[in-house]
Coordinates of N, CA, C and O in Angstrom, one line a residue:
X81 N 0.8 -1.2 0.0 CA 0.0 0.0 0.0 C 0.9 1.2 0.0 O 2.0 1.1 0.5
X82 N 0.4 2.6 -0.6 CA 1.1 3.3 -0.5 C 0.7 4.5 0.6 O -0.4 5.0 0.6
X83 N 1.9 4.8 1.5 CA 2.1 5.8 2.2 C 2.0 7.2 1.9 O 1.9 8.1 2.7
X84 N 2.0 7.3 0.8 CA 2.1 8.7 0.3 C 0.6 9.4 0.6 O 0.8 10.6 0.4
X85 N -0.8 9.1 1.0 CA -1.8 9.1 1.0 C -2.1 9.4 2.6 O -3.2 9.9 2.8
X86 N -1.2 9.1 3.5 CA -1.4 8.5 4.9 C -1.9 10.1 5.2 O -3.1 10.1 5.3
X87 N -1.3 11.3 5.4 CA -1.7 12.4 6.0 C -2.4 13.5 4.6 O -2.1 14.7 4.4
X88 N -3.1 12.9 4.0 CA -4.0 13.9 3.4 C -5.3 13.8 3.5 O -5.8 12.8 4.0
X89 N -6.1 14.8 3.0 CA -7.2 14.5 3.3 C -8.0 13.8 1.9 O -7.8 14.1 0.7
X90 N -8.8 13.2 2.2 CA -9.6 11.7 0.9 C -9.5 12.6 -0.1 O -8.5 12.5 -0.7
X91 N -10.4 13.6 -0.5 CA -10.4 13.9 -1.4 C -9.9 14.9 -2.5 O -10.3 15.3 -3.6
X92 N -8.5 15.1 -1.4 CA -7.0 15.9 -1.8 C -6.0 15.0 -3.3 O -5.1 14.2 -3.0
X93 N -6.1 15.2 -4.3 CA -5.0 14.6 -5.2 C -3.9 15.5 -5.3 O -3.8 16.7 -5.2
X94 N -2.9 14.1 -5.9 CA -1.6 14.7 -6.2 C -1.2 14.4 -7.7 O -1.2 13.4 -8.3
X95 N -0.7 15.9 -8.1 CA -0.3 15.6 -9.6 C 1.1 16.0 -9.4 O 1.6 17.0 -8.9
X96 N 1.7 14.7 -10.3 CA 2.9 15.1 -11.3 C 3.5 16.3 -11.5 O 2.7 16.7 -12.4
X97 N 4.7 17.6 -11.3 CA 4.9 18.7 -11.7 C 4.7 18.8 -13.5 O 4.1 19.7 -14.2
X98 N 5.5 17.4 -13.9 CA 5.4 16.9 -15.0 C 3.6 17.4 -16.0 O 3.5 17.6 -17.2
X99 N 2.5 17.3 -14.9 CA 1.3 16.9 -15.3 C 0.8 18.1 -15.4 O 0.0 18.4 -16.3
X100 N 1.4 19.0 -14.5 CA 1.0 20.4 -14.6 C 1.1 21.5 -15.4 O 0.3 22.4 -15.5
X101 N 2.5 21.3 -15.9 CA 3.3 21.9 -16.5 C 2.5 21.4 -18.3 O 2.4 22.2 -19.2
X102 N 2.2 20.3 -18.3 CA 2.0 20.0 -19.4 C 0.6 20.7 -19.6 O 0.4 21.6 -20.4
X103 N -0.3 20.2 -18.7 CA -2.0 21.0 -18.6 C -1.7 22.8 -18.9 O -2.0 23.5 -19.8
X104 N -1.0 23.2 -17.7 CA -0.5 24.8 -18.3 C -0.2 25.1 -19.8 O -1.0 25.8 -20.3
X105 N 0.9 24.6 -20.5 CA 1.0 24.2 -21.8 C 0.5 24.1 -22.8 O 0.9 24.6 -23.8
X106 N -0.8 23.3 -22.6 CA -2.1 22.7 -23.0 C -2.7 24.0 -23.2 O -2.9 24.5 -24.2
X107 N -3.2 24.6 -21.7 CA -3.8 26.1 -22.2 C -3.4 27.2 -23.2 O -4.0 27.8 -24.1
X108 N -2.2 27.1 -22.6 CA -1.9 28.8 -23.0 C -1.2 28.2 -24.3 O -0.9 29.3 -24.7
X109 N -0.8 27.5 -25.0 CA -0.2 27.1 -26.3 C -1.4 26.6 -27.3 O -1.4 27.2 -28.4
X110 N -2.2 26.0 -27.1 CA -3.5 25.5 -27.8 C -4.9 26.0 -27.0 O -6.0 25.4 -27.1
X111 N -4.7 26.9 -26.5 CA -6.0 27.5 -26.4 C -7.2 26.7 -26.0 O -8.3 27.0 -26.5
X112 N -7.2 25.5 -25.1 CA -8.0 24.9 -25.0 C -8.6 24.9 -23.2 O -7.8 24.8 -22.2
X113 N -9.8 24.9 -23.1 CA -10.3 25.6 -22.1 C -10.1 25.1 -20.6 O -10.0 23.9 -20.6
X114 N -10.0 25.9 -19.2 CA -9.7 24.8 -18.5 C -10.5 24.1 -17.7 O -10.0 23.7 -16.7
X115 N -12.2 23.7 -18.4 CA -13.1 23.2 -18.3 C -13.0 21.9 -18.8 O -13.3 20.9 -18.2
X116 N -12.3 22.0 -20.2 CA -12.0 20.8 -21.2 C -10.8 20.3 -20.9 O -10.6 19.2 -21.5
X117 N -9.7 20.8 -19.7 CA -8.2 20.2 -19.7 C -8.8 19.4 -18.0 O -8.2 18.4 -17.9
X118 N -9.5 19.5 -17.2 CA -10.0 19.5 -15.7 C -10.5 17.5 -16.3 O -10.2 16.5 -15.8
X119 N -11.4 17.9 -17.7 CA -12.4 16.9 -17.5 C -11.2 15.9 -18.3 O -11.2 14.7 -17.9
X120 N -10.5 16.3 -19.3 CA -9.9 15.4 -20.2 C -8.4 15.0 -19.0 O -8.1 13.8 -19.1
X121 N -7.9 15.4 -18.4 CA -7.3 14.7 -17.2 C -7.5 14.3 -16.2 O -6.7 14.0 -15.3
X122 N -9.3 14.2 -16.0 CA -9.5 14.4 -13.9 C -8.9 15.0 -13.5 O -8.0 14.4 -13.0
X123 N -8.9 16.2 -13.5 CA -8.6 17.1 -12.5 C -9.6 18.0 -11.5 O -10.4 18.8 -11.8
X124 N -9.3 17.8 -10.6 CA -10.3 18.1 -9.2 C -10.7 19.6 -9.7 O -9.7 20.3 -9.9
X125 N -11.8 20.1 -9.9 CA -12.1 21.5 -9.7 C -11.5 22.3 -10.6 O -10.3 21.9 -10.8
X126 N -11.9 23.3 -11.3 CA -11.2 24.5 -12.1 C -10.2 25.2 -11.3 O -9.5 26.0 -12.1
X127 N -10.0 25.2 -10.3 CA -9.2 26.5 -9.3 C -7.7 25.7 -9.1 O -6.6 26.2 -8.8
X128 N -7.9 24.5 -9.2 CA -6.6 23.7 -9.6 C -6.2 24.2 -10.7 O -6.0 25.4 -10.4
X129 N -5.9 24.0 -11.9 CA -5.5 24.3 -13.2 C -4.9 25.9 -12.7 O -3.7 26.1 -12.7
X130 N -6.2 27.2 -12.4 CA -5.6 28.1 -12.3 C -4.4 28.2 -11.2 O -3.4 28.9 -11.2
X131 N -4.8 27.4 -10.4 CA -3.5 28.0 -9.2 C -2.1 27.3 -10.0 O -1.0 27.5 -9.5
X132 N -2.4 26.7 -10.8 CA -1.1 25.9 -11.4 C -0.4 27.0 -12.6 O 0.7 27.3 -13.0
X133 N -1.8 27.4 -13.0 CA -1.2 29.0 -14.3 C -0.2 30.0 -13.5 O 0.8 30.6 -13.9
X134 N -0.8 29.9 -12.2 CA 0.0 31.3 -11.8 C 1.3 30.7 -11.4 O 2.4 31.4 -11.6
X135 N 1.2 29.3 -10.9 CA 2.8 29.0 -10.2 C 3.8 28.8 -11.7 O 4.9 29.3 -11.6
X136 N 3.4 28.1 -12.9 CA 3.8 27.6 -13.9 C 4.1 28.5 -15.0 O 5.1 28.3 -15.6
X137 N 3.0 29.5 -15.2 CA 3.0 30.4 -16.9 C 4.3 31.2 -16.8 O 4.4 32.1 -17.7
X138 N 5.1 31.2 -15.9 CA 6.3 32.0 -16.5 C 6.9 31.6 -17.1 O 7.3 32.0 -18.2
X139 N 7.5 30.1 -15.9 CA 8.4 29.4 -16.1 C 8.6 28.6 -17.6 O 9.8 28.5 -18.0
X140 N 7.4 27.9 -18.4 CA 7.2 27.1 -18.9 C 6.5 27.6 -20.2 O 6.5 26.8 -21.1
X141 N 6.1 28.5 -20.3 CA 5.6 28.9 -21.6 C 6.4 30.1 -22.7 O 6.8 31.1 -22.2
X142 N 6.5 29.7 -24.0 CA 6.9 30.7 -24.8 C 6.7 31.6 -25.0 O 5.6 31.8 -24.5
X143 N 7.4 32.8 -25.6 CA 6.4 34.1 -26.2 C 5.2 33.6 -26.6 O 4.2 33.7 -26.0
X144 N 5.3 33.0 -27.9 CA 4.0 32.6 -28.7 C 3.3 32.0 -28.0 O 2.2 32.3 -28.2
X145 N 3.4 31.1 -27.1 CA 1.8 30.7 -26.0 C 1.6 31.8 -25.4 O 0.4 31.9 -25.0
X146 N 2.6 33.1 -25.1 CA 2.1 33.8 -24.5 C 0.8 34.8 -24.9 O -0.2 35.3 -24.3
X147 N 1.6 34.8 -26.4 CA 0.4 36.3 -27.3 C -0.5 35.3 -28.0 O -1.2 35.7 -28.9
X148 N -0.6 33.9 -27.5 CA -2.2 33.6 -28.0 C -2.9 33.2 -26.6 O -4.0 32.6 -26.7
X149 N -2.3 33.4 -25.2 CA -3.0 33.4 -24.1 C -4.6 34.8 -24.3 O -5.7 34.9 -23.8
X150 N -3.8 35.7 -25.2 CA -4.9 36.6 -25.2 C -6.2 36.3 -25.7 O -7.2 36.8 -25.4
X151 N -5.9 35.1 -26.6 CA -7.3 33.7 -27.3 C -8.1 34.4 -26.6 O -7.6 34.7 -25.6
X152 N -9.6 34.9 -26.9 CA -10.6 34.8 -26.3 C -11.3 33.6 -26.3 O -11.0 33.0 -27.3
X153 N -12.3 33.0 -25.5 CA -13.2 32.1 -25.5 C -14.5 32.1 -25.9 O -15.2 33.1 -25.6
X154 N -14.9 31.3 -26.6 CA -16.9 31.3 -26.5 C -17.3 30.8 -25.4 O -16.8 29.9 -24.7
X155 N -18.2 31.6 -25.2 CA -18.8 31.2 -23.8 C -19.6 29.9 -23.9 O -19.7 29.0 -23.1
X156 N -20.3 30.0 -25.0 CA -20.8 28.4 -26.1 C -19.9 27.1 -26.2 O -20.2 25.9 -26.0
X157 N -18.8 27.7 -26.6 CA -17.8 26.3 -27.1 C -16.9 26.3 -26.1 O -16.7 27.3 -25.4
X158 N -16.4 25.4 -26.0 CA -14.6 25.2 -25.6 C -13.9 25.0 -26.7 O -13.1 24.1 -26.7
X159 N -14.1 26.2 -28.1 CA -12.8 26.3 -29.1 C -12.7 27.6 -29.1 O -13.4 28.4 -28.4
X160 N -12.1 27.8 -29.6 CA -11.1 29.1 -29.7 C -11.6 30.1 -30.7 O -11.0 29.9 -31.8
X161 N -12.6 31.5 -30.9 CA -12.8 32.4 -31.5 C -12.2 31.9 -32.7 O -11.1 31.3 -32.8
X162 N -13.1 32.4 -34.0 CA -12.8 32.8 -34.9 C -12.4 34.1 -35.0 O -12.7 34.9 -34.1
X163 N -11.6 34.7 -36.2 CA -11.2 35.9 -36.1 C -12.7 37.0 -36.2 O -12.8 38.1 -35.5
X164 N -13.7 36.5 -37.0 CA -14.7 37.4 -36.6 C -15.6 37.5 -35.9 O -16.5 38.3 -36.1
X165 N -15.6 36.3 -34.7 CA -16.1 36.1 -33.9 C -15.2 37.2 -32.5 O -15.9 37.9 -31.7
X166 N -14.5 37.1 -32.5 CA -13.2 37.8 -32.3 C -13.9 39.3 -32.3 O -14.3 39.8 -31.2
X167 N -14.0 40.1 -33.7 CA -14.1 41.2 -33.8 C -15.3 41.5 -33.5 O -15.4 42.7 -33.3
X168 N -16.1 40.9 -33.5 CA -17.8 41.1 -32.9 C -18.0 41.3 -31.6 O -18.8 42.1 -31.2
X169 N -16.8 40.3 -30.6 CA -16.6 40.8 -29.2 C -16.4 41.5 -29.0 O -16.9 42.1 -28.1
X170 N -15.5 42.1 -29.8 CA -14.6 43.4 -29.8 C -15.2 44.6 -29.6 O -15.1 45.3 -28.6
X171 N -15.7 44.8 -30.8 CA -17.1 45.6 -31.4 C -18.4 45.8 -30.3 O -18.9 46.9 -30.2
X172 N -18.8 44.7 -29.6 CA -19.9 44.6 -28.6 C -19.0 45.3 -27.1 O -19.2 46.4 -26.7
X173 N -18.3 44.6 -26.5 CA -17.1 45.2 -25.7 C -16.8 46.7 -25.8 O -16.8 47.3 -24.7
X174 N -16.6 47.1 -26.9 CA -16.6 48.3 -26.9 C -17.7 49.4 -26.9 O -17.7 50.7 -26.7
X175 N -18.7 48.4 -27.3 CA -20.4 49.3 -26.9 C -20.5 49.7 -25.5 O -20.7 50.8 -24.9
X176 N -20.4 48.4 -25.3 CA -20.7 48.2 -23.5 C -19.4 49.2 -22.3 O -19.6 49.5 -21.1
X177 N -18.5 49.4 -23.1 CA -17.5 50.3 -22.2 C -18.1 51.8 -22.2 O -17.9 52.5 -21.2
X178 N -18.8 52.3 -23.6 CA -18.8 53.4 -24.2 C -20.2 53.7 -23.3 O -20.5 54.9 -23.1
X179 N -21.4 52.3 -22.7 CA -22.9 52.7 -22.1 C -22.0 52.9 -20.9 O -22.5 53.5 -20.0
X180 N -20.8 52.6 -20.7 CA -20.7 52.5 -18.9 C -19.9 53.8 -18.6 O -19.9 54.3 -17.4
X181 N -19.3 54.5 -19.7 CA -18.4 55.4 -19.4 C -20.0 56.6 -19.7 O -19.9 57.6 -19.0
X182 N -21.0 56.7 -20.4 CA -21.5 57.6 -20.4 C -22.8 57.4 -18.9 O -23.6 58.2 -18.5
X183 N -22.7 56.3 -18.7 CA -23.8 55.8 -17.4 C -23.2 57.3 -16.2 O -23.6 58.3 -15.6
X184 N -21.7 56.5 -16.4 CA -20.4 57.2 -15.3 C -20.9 59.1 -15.2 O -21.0 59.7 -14.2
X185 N -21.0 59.6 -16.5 CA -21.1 60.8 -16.6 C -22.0 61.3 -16.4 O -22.1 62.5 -16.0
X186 N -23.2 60.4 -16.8 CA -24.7 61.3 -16.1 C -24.8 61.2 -14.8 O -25.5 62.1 -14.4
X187 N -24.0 60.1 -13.5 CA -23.9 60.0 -13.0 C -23.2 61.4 -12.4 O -23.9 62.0 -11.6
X188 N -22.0 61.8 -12.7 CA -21.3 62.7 -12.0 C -22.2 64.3 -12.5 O -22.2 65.4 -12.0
X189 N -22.9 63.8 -13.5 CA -23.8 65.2 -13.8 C -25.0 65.5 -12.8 O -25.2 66.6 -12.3
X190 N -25.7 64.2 -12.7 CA -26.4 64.2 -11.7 C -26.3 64.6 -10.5 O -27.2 65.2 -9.9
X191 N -25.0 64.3 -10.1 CA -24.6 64.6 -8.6 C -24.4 66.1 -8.4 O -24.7 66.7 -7.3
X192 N -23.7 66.8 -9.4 CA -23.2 68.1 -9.9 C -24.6 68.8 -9.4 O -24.8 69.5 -8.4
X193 N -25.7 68.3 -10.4 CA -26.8 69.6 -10.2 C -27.5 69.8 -8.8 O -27.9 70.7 -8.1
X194 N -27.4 67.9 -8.4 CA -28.3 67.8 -6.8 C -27.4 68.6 -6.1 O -28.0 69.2 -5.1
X195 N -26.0 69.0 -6.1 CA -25.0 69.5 -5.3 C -25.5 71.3 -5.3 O -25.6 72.0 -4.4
X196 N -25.6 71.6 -6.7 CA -26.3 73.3 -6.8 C -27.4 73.6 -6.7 O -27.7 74.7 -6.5
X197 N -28.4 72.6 -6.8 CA -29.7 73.0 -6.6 C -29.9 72.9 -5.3 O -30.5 73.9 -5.0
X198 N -29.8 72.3 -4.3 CA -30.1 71.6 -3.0 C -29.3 72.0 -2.3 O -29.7 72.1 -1.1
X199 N -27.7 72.6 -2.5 CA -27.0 73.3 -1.6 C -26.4 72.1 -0.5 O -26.0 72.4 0.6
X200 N -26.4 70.2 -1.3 CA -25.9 69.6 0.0 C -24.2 69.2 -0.7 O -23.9 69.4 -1.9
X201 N -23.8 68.9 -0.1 CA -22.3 68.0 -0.7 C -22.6 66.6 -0.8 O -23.1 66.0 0.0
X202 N -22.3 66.2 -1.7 CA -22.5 64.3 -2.1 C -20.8 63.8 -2.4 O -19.9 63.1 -1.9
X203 N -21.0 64.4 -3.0 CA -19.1 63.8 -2.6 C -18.2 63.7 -1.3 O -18.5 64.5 -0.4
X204 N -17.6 63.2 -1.2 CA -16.7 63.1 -0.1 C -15.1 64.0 -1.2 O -14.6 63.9 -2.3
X205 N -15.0 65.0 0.2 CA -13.5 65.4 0.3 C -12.3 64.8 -0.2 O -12.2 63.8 0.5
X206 N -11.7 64.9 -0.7 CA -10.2 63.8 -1.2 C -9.4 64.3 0.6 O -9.0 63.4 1.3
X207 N -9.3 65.4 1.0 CA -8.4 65.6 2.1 C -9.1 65.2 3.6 O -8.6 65.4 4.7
X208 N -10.4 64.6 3.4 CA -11.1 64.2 4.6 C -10.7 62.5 4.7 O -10.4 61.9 3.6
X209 N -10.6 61.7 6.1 CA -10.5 60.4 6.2 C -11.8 60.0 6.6 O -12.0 58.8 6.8

């Protein structure tokens, strides 16, 4: 029997550095999701995989896995955007920054007039704690 199991808890596993390094690899070089690398290796939970990106993606990945780590995902598939699937996020992404940055401003307009009409302060001070 093996010892190696004696002080962990049941449903704690151990992987390979070897196993990790390769799943990291897996990601950020082939763009493949870490939904689809969890299930196609058993690997316990999604939050495995990532804590292994953070210990692993320096050490172990190329430029080029690097600048296609930027791969976006479908939220549909586990493959990898097409390019104009790509620019449609892009395009929508940039709607959505453009409703939040003007949300932002009616926002600080708003606050502006309740501040002169009503005579209260709504802001807080930058030099107050």
């Amino acid at each position: 029997m093996n010892n190696d199991n004696v002080n962990r808890h049941p449903c704690q596993n151990r992987y390979s550095e070897v196993l990790k390094k390769k799943v990291c690899r897996e990601y950020l070089e082939n763009g493949l999701s870490i939904c689809y690398l969890s299930k196609k290796y058993q690997i316990a939970g999604h939050h495995t995989i990532k804590r292994w990106l953070r210990i692993f993606a320096d050490e172990s990945i190329t430029k080029e896995a690097q600048d296609k780590m930027v791969m976006a995902k479908s939220k549909k598939e586990d493959l990898p955007m097409t390019m104009e699937q790509m620019k449609k996020r892009i395009r929508e992404l940039k709607r959505q920054l453009e409703d939040a940055e003007l949300k932002v401003e009616l926002n600080e307009k708003i606050i502006e007039i309740a501040e002169e009409q009503l005579n209260i302060q709504i802001r807080k001070k930058s030099d107050t704690k």
